[in-house]
Coordinates of C-alpha atoms in Angstrom, one line a residue:
Chain A
M1 CA 0.0 0.0 0.0
T2 CA 2.9 2.3 -0.6
T3 CA 1.9 3.3 -4.1
R4 CA 1.2 7.0 -4.4
L5 CA -1.8 8.1 -6.2
E6 CA -0.9 9.6 -9.6
A7 CA -4.4 10.9 -9.9
S8 CA -3.6 13.7 -7.5
D9 CA -1.2 15.3 -10.0
R10 CA -3.8 15.3 -12.7
A11 CA -6.9 16.2 -10.8
P12 CA -7.8 19.9 -10.3
R13 CA -6.6 21.1 -7.0
T14 CA -7.3 24.2 -5.1
T15 CA -5.3 23.2 -2.1
A16 CA -2.1 25.0 -2.9
E17 CA -2.0 26.5 0.5
G18 CA -2.4 23.1 2.1
H19 CA -6.0 23.7 3.1
D20 CA -7.5 20.3 2.9
G21 CA -10.1 21.0 5.6
V22 CA -13.8 21.5 5.7
E23 CA -15.5 24.4 7.5
L24 CA -19.2 24.7 8.2
D25 CA -20.6 27.7 9.9
D26 CA -24.3 27.6 10.9
V27 CA -25.3 25.7 7.7
C28 CA -29.0 25.2 7.1
F29 CA -30.6 23.3 4.3
A30 CA -34.2 22.4 3.5
H31 CA -35.4 20.0 0.8
P32 CA -38.2 21.4 -1.3
G33 CA -41.5 19.7 -0.3
R34 CA -42.8 16.9 -2.5
G35 CA -46.1 17.7 -4.2
R36 CA -47.7 21.1 -4.8
G37 CA -47.9 23.4 -1.8
A38 CA -46.0 20.9 0.4
A39 CA -43.9 22.5 3.1
P40 CA -40.1 22.3 2.7
V41 CA -38.5 19.6 4.8
N42 CA -35.7 20.8 7.1
A43 CA -32.8 18.5 6.8
V44 CA -29.9 20.4 8.2
D45 CA -30.4 23.0 10.9
G46 CA -27.5 25.2 11.9
V47 CA -24.6 22.8 11.8
S48 CA -21.2 24.2 12.5
L49 CA -18.2 22.0 12.4
S50 CA -14.6 22.2 11.4
V51 CA -12.5 19.4 10.0
A52 CA -8.8 19.7 9.8
G53 CA -6.7 18.4 6.9
R54 CA -6.3 14.6 7.0
E55 CA -8.6 14.3 10.0
I56 CA -11.2 11.5 10.0
V57 CA -14.5 12.7 11.4
A58 CA -17.5 10.4 11.8
L59 CA -21.0 11.8 11.6
V60 CA -23.3 9.6 13.7
G61 CA -27.1 10.0 13.8
P62 CA -30.3 8.2 13.5
S63 CA -31.5 7.1 10.1
G64 CA -32.9 9.8 8.0
C65 CA -31.5 12.6 10.1
G66 CA -29.9 14.5 7.2
K67 CA -26.4 13.0 7.3
T68 CA -26.5 12.3 3.6
T69 CA -27.7 15.8 2.9
L70 CA -24.7 17.1 4.9
L71 CA -22.3 15.2 2.8
E72 CA -23.9 16.4 -0.4
L73 CA -23.6 19.9 0.8
V74 CA -19.9 19.4 1.4
C75 CA -19.4 17.9 -2.0
G76 CA -21.2 20.8 -3.7
L77 CA -24.0 18.7 -5.0
L78 CA -26.4 20.9 -2.9
R79 CA -26.1 24.5 -1.9
P80 CA -26.7 25.6 1.7
G81 CA -29.9 27.5 2.2
S82 CA -28.0 29.7 4.7
G83 CA -24.7 29.8 6.5
T84 CA -21.3 29.4 5.0
L85 CA -19.5 26.3 3.9
T86 CA -15.9 26.2 2.7
S87 CA -14.3 23.0 1.7
A88 CA -11.4 21.7 -0.3
P89 CA -12.6 19.7 -3.3
A90 CA -14.6 16.9 -1.9
V91 CA -15.8 13.7 -3.5
L92 CA -18.8 11.7 -2.5
M93 CA -18.8 7.9 -2.1
P94 CA -22.5 7.2 -2.2
Q95 CA -24.3 4.7 -0.1
R96 CA -24.7 2.2 -2.9
D97 CA -21.5 1.3 -4.8
L98 CA -23.1 2.4 -8.1
L99 CA -20.4 0.5 -10.1
L100 CA -21.3 0.9 -13.8
P101 CA -22.4 -2.5 -15.0
W102 CA -20.9 -1.9 -18.5
L103 CA -17.4 -1.5 -17.3
D104 CA -15.1 -4.1 -15.7
A105 CA -13.8 -3.6 -12.2
L106 CA -10.6 -1.9 -13.2
D107 CA -12.4 0.5 -15.6
N108 CA -14.8 1.3 -12.8
A109 CA -12.0 2.1 -10.4
A110 CA -10.3 4.3 -13.0
L111 CA -13.4 6.1 -14.0
A112 CA -12.3 9.5 -12.5
L113 CA -9.0 9.3 -14.4
R114 CA -10.9 8.8 -17.7
I115 CA -13.2 11.7 -16.9
H116 CA -10.1 13.8 -16.2
G117 CA -8.9 13.0 -19.7
A118 CA -6.6 10.0 -19.4
G119 CA -6.8 7.3 -22.1
R120 CA -8.0 3.9 -21.3
D121 CA -4.6 2.2 -21.1
A122 CA -3.0 5.0 -19.0
A123 CA -6.0 5.0 -16.6
R124 CA -5.9 1.3 -16.2
A125 CA -2.1 1.3 -15.7
S126 CA -2.5 4.0 -12.9
A127 CA -5.2 2.1 -11.1
Q128 CA -3.6 -1.4 -11.5
P129 CA -1.1 -1.1 -8.6
L130 CA -3.8 -0.1 -6.1
F131 CA -5.9 -3.0 -7.2
G132 CA -3.2 -5.3 -5.8
A133 CA -2.8 -3.2 -2.7
F134 CA -6.6 -3.3 -2.0
G135 CA -6.8 -7.1 -2.3
L136 CA -8.5 -7.0 -5.7
E137 CA -5.7 -8.6 -7.6
G138 CA -7.0 -11.0 -10.3
F139 CA -10.4 -9.3 -10.5
E140 CA -9.5 -6.5 -12.9
R141 CA -11.6 -7.8 -15.7
A142 CA -14.5 -9.0 -13.5
R143 CA -17.9 -7.4 -14.2
P144 CA -19.5 -5.8 -11.1
Y145 CA -22.2 -8.4 -10.9
E146 CA -19.4 -11.0 -10.6
L147 CA -18.0 -9.4 -7.5
S148 CA -19.0 -9.9 -3.8
G149 CA -20.5 -7.0 -1.9
G150 CA -17.2 -6.3 0.0
M151 CA -15.2 -6.3 -3.3
R152 CA -17.7 -4.0 -5.0
Q153 CA -17.3 -1.6 -2.0
R154 CA -13.5 -1.7 -2.3
V155 CA -13.7 -0.9 -6.0
A156 CA -16.1 2.0 -5.2
F157 CA -13.7 3.2 -2.6
L158 CA -10.8 3.0 -5.0
R159 CA -12.8 4.9 -7.6
T160 CA -13.4 7.6 -4.9
L161 CA -9.7 7.7 -4.0
L162 CA -8.6 8.0 -7.6
S163 CA -10.7 11.1 -8.1
G164 CA -7.6 12.8 -6.5
K165 CA -9.7 15.1 -4.3
P166 CA -8.4 15.8 -0.9
V167 CA -11.7 15.4 1.0
L168 CA -13.5 12.1 1.0
C169 CA -17.2 12.0 2.0
L170 CA -18.1 8.4 2.7
D171 CA -21.9 7.8 3.1
E172 CA -22.4 4.6 5.1
P173 CA -19.9 2.8 3.0
F174 CA -20.6 -0.6 4.6
G175 CA -24.3 -0.1 5.2
A176 CA -25.4 -2.8 2.7
L177 CA -22.9 -5.5 3.9
D178 CA -23.5 -8.4 6.2
A179 CA -22.0 -8.0 9.8
L180 CA -19.0 -10.2 9.1
T181 CA -17.9 -8.5 5.9
R182 CA -18.7 -5.2 7.5
A183 CA -16.2 -5.7 10.4
E184 CA -13.6 -6.9 7.9
M185 CA -14.2 -3.9 5.6
R186 CA -14.0 -1.5 8.6
D187 CA -10.5 -2.8 9.4
W188 CA -9.6 -2.6 5.8
L189 CA -10.7 1.0 5.5
G190 CA -8.8 1.9 8.6
T191 CA -5.6 0.5 7.0
A192 CA -6.3 2.1 3.7
L193 CA -6.7 5.5 5.3
T194 CA -3.5 5.1 7.2
F195 CA -1.6 4.5 4.0
E196 CA -3.6 7.0 1.9
P197 CA -4.5 9.7 4.4
R198 CA -7.3 12.0 3.4
T199 CA -9.6 14.4 5.1
T200 CA -12.5 12.1 5.7
L201 CA -16.1 12.6 6.6
L202 CA -17.6 9.2 7.4
V203 CA -21.4 9.0 7.8
T204 CA -22.5 6.0 9.7
H205 CA -25.2 4.9 12.1
D206 CA -22.9 2.4 13.7
V207 CA -21.2 4.0 16.7
E208 CA -18.6 1.2 17.0
E209 CA -17.6 1.8 13.4
A210 CA -17.2 5.5 14.2
A211 CA -15.2 4.8 17.3
V212 CA -12.8 2.4 15.6
L213 CA -12.2 4.6 12.5
A214 CA -12.5 8.3 13.5
D215 CA -10.4 10.9 15.2
R216 CA -13.6 12.6 16.3
I217 CA -17.2 11.6 16.5
I218 CA -20.0 14.1 15.8
V219 CA -23.3 13.0 17.1
L220 CA -26.3 14.5 15.3
T221 CA -29.9 14.9 16.4
P222 CA -32.9 13.4 14.6
R223 CA -34.1 15.4 11.6
P224 CA -33.3 18.2 11.2
A225 CA -29.7 17.5 11.9
R226 CA -28.0 19.6 14.6
V227 CA -24.8 18.8 16.4
A228 CA -25.8 17.0 19.6
A229 CA -22.3 16.1 20.9
V230 CA -18.7 16.0 19.9
L231 CA -16.5 13.2 21.1
D232 CA -12.8 13.1 20.7
V233 CA -11.2 9.7 20.1
P234 CA -7.5 10.2 21.1
L235 CA -6.7 6.5 20.9
P236 CA -3.8 4.8 19.1
R237 CA -4.4 2.8 15.9
P238 CA -5.0 0.1 15.0
R239 CA -8.1 -0.1 17.2
R240 CA -10.4 -3.0 17.8
G241 CA -14.1 -2.9 18.6
T242 CA -13.5 -4.8 21.8
D243 CA -10.9 -2.3 23.3
P244 CA -12.3 -1.0 26.6
A245 CA -11.8 2.6 25.6
I246 CA -13.7 2.0 22.4
V247 CA -16.5 0.3 24.3
A248 CA -16.7 3.3 26.7
L249 CA -16.8 5.7 23.8
R250 CA -19.5 3.7 22.2
E251 CA -21.6 4.0 25.4
Q252 CA -21.0 7.8 25.4
A253 CA -22.0 8.1 21.8
L254 CA -25.1 6.0 22.3
E255 CA -26.1 8.1 25.3
A256 CA -25.7 11.3 23.2
L257 CA -27.9 9.7 20.6
G258 CA -30.5 9.2 23.3
A259 CA -30.5 5.5 22.7
Chain B
M1 CA -37.9 -25.2 -28.3
I2 CA -39.1 -28.8 -28.7
A3 CA -42.5 -27.8 -27.4
A4 CA -42.6 -25.0 -30.0
F5 CA -42.0 -27.6 -32.7
L6 CA -44.7 -29.9 -31.4
I7 CA -47.2 -27.1 -31.3
L8 CA -46.2 -26.2 -34.9
L9 CA -46.6 -29.8 -36.0
V10 CA -50.1 -30.0 -34.5
L11 CA -51.1 -26.7 -36.1
I12 CA -49.8 -27.8 -39.5
G13 CA -51.5 -31.1 -39.1
G14 CA -54.8 -29.4 -38.4
W15 CA -54.4 -27.1 -41.3
E16 CA -53.6 -30.0 -43.6
A17 CA -56.7 -31.9 -42.4
Y18 CA -58.9 -28.8 -42.8
A19 CA -57.6 -28.0 -46.3
R20 CA -58.0 -31.6 -47.4
L21 CA -61.3 -32.6 -45.8
G22 CA -63.0 -29.2 -45.5
H23 CA -64.5 -27.8 -48.7
V24 CA -62.1 -25.0 -49.1
D25 CA -60.8 -24.3 -52.5
E26 CA -57.0 -24.7 -52.8
F27 CA -56.9 -21.3 -54.5
I28 CA -58.2 -19.9 -51.2
L29 CA -56.3 -22.1 -48.8
P30 CA -53.6 -24.5 -50.1
A31 CA -52.7 -27.4 -47.8
P32 CA -49.2 -27.4 -46.2
T33 CA -48.1 -30.1 -48.4
Q34 CA -49.0 -28.0 -51.5
V35 CA -47.1 -25.1 -49.9
A36 CA -44.1 -27.3 -49.4
T37 CA -44.3 -28.5 -53.0
A38 CA -44.4 -24.9 -54.2
L39 CA -41.5 -24.0 -51.9
W40 CA -39.4 -26.7 -53.6
D41 CA -40.6 -26.3 -57.2
D42 CA -40.2 -22.5 -57.1
R43 CA -37.0 -22.5 -55.0
G44 CA -34.9 -20.6 -57.5
L45 CA -37.5 -17.8 -57.9
L46 CA -38.2 -17.7 -54.2
W47 CA -34.6 -17.6 -53.2
H48 CA -33.8 -14.8 -55.6
N49 CA -36.7 -12.7 -54.3
L50 CA -36.0 -13.6 -50.7
L51 CA -32.5 -12.0 -51.1
V52 CA -34.1 -8.8 -52.3
T53 CA -36.6 -8.5 -49.5
A54 CA -34.1 -9.7 -46.9
Q55 CA -31.8 -6.9 -47.9
E56 CA -34.6 -4.3 -47.7
I57 CA -35.6 -5.5 -44.2
G58 CA -32.1 -5.8 -42.9
L59 CA -31.0 -2.3 -44.0
G60 CA -34.4 -0.9 -43.1
I61 CA -34.2 -2.1 -39.5
L62 CA -30.6 -0.9 -39.3
L63 CA -31.7 2.6 -40.5
A64 CA -34.6 2.6 -38.1
L65 CA -32.3 1.6 -35.2
V66 CA -29.8 4.4 -36.0
L67 CA -32.5 7.1 -36.7
G68 CA -34.7 6.0 -33.8
A69 CA -31.8 6.0 -31.3
L70 CA -30.6 9.4 -32.5
L71 CA -34.1 10.9 -32.3
A72 CA -34.6 9.4 -28.8
I73 CA -31.3 11.0 -27.7
L74 CA -32.3 14.4 -29.1
I75 CA -35.7 14.2 -27.5
H76 CA -34.1 13.1 -24.2
L77 CA -31.7 16.1 -24.2
S78 CA -34.1 18.7 -25.3
P79 CA -37.3 19.3 -23.4
T80 CA -38.5 21.5 -26.3
L81 CA -38.1 18.6 -28.7
R82 CA -39.9 16.3 -26.3
R83 CA -42.9 18.7 -26.2
V84 CA -42.9 19.5 -29.9
V85 CA -41.7 16.4 -31.8
Y86 CA -42.7 13.5 -29.6
P87 CA -46.5 14.0 -30.1
L88 CA -45.9 14.3 -33.8
L89 CA -44.0 11.0 -33.9
V90 CA -46.9 9.3 -32.2
G91 CA -49.2 10.9 -34.8
S92 CA -47.0 9.8 -37.6
Q93 CA -47.6 6.2 -36.6
A94 CA -51.3 6.6 -37.3
V95 CA -50.7 7.4 -41.0
P96 CA -51.6 4.3 -43.0
I97 CA -48.5 3.3 -45.0
V98 CA -50.8 2.4 -47.9
I99 CA -51.6 6.1 -48.3
I100 CA -48.1 7.4 -48.5
A101 CA -46.3 4.4 -50.1
P102 CA -47.2 5.5 -53.7
L103 CA -46.0 9.0 -52.9
L104 CA -42.6 7.6 -51.7
V105 CA -42.4 5.5 -55.0
V106 CA -43.0 8.7 -56.9
W107 CA -40.2 10.4 -55.0
F108 CA -37.7 7.6 -54.8
G109 CA -38.5 5.4 -57.8
F110 CA -38.8 1.6 -57.9
G111 CA -35.4 0.8 -56.4
I112 CA -34.6 0.0 -52.7
A113 CA -34.9 3.6 -51.5
P114 CA -38.7 3.8 -51.0
K115 CA -38.7 0.4 -49.4
L116 CA -36.1 1.5 -46.9
A117 CA -38.0 4.6 -46.2
I118 CA -41.3 2.7 -45.5
I119 CA -39.6 0.0 -43.4
A120 CA -37.7 2.6 -41.4
L121 CA -40.9 4.6 -41.0
V122 CA -42.9 1.7 -39.5
C123 CA -39.9 0.5 -37.4
F124 CA -38.3 3.6 -35.9
F125 CA -41.1 4.3 -33.5
P126 CA -40.7 1.3 -31.2
V127 CA -36.9 2.0 -31.1
V128 CA -37.6 5.7 -30.1
V129 CA -40.0 4.6 -27.3
T130 CA -37.8 1.9 -25.8
T131 CA -34.7 4.0 -26.1
L132 CA -36.4 6.9 -24.4
D133 CA -37.7 4.7 -21.6
A134 CA -34.2 3.3 -21.1
L135 CA -32.8 6.8 -20.9
A136 CA -35.4 7.9 -18.5
A137 CA -34.7 4.8 -16.3
V138 CA -31.1 5.9 -15.7
D139 CA -30.4 5.8 -12.0
P140 CA -30.3 9.4 -10.7
E141 CA -27.7 8.3 -8.2
Q142 CA -25.4 7.4 -11.1
R143 CA -25.7 10.9 -12.3
K144 CA -24.9 12.2 -8.9
L145 CA -21.8 10.0 -8.9
L146 CA -20.7 11.4 -12.2
H147 CA -21.1 14.9 -10.9
T148 CA -19.0 14.3 -7.9
L149 CA -16.3 12.9 -10.2
D150 CA -16.5 16.2 -12.1
A151 CA -18.0 14.8 -15.3
S152 CA -19.3 17.2 -17.9
R153 CA -22.7 16.8 -19.5
W154 CA -21.1 15.0 -22.5
Q155 CA -19.2 12.7 -20.2
E156 CA -22.3 11.9 -18.2
F157 CA -23.9 10.9 -21.5
R158 CA -20.9 8.9 -22.7
W159 CA -20.4 6.9 -19.5
V160 CA -23.9 6.5 -18.2
E161 CA -26.7 7.4 -20.5
A162 CA -25.4 5.9 -23.8
P163 CA -24.6 2.5 -22.4
A164 CA -27.9 2.5 -20.5
A165 CA -29.8 3.3 -23.7
L166 CA -28.2 0.6 -25.9
P167 CA -30.3 -2.3 -24.6
G168 CA -33.4 -0.2 -24.9
A169 CA -32.7 0.5 -28.6
L170 CA -32.0 -3.2 -29.3
S171 CA -35.3 -4.2 -27.6
G172 CA -37.0 -1.7 -29.9
A173 CA -35.4 -3.3 -32.9
K174 CA -36.6 -6.7 -31.8
I175 CA -40.1 -5.4 -31.6
A176 CA -39.7 -3.8 -35.0
V177 CA -38.7 -7.1 -36.7
A178 CA -42.3 -8.3 -37.2
I179 CA -43.6 -5.0 -38.5
A180 CA -40.6 -4.6 -40.7
V181 CA -41.7 -7.7 -42.7
I182 CA -45.2 -6.3 -43.1
G183 CA -43.7 -3.0 -44.1
A184 CA -41.5 -4.6 -46.7
V185 CA -44.5 -6.4 -48.3
F186 CA -46.5 -3.2 -48.3
A187 CA -43.6 -1.4 -49.9
E188 CA -43.3 -4.0 -52.6
Y189 CA -47.0 -3.9 -53.2
A190 CA -46.8 -0.2 -53.8
G191 CA -44.3 -0.6 -56.6
S192 CA -41.5 -3.1 -57.2
S193 CA -40.0 -5.4 -59.7
A194 CA -38.7 -8.0 -57.3
G195 CA -39.0 -9.3 -53.7
L196 CA -41.3 -11.7 -51.9
G197 CA -44.0 -9.1 -51.7
N198 CA -43.8 -8.8 -55.4
V199 CA -44.0 -12.6 -55.7
I200 CA -47.2 -12.6 -53.6
L201 CA -48.6 -9.7 -55.6
Q202 CA -48.2 -11.6 -58.9
A203 CA -49.0 -15.1 -57.6
I204 CA -52.5 -14.3 -56.3
P205 CA -54.1 -13.2 -59.5
Q206 CA -52.4 -16.1 -61.2
L207 CA -54.2 -18.4 -58.7
E208 CA -50.8 -19.7 -57.6
T209 CA -51.9 -19.3 -54.0
A210 CA -49.5 -22.1 -52.8
R211 CA -46.6 -20.0 -54.1
A212 CA -47.8 -16.9 -52.2
Y213 CA -48.0 -19.0 -49.0
A214 CA -44.5 -20.3 -49.7
A215 CA -43.3 -16.7 -49.8
V216 CA -45.1 -16.1 -46.5
V217 CA -43.3 -19.1 -44.9
L218 CA -40.0 -17.7 -46.0
L219 CA -40.9 -14.2 -44.6
A220 CA -41.8 -15.8 -41.3
A221 CA -38.6 -17.8 -41.2
F222 CA -36.6 -14.7 -42.0
A223 CA -38.3 -12.7 -39.2
I224 CA -37.3 -15.5 -36.7
L225 CA -33.7 -15.5 -38.0
L226 CA -33.5 -11.7 -37.6
F227 CA -34.9 -11.9 -34.1
L228 CA -32.3 -14.4 -33.2
L229 CA -29.6 -12.3 -34.7
L230 CA -30.7 -9.3 -32.7
S231 CA -30.8 -11.4 -29.5
L232 CA -27.2 -12.5 -30.3
A233 CA -26.2 -8.9 -30.9
E234 CA -27.8 -8.0 -27.5
R235 CA -25.7 -10.7 -25.8
V236 CA -22.5 -9.6 -27.4
L237 CA -23.0 -5.8 -27.1
V238 CA -24.8 -5.6 -23.7
P239 CA -23.6 -8.6 -21.7
W240 CA -24.6 -6.8 -18.4
A241 CA -28.3 -6.7 -19.3
R242 CA -28.8 -10.4 -19.7
R243 CA -32.5 -11.1 -19.4
D244 CA -34.6 -14.1 -20.3
T245 CA -35.9 -12.6 -23.5
E246 CA -34.4 -15.4 -25.6
W247 CA -36.0 -18.7 -26.3
S248 CA -33.3 -20.8 -24.7
R249 CA -33.0 -19.9 -21.0
R250 CA -29.7 -20.3 -19.4

């Protein structure tokens, strides 16, 4: 996992000053109501948070609380209704892997490189070394439907990483996996982020996942999302879900969630 | 497949019995054995004319596939076109081909051009509809993904919409196969010097009904062949969209 990402050289960067962080100040957002005359639905209500470069922040909250909306705001897919949001270029890894069925695994991983203008061979060559490092060796030519859920998720993460953007917004990356694969992928992501450090916003509703992976846990309220609590995780890595300190943090987070 | 053959055998047997035992004139309904005899006796004539009609249908469907897909893409990209052109397309399908076929012959002569025009005219509509449906069914999350990877509108089309539309266009072409055959016969009725439609047109007043039926058998066989070819093209071109639309299930 020592391969550097060549995509970072090619991708547009606005981080010349080294600002790889994300800054939200009193950000609000409401989805327009469905149907004629329906009232807008408040999704994010006055969220302020600051993420430093290469920091991993987990956003934890009940289902449907507006976590995904928050990530889409950071990625520029939505504009805040009010408040200010400044962020280095951010890329979204959506909840579903959304691998394109007409491309093989390696082409899917290299999609961002192709979009940034690389030819097919060059893009594949750049993505190839990471395939080995991510435990996907031998599956380059596999079609997405031939891959297991965990592998699809790895390809999707690789695709996100190869966009070259300094901020990763991961929206419940393991939400659709079974418990066993989920634990395995959690450790895998932890390792991947140690070797390819990025500013990371990780949305999850699994507090243990948050405690194992993040430097900081931000607990959100039910819709509309507000910051309910901020928990620092000053623990050495690699961490395990069974570590007493992690278990204690889990309790704290669950308490903040009101569970 | 075997079941299909058995059903066919029963149908042919029934037809044979009806034609032989019923009191239907052979000029009205020839028995299958008479059709088979005509198929063999006139093989040279039929083969020569089959090639003509097969070429018209093959090229006509190809033309319909290309034009239909292009039109669908334009309608998909432009809300104005959708509002203005789409209803006109639906209306165009209500125009009986018999009415405009002679006009096309006047414009394009007796060669292959008016046949292609007629076949394409009756075939492009299913292609437009199925392609548009495929384009509309593109996962909005996939668009979001492309946005977050900085794709331009063109790239979004190239990476997501075009591949998603391809199976739709091919389904449309499969639907179009049957009407393409009818279209070809109509076109040859309107004015032609060769082709199976032309054979039918000449055989009926000569009371060679068995020959006309032999031509129909060939047309049906050709339609089946074309459908199989399109299924094969689907399998090769869009391996990700494998569905059980073929006769032999995997």
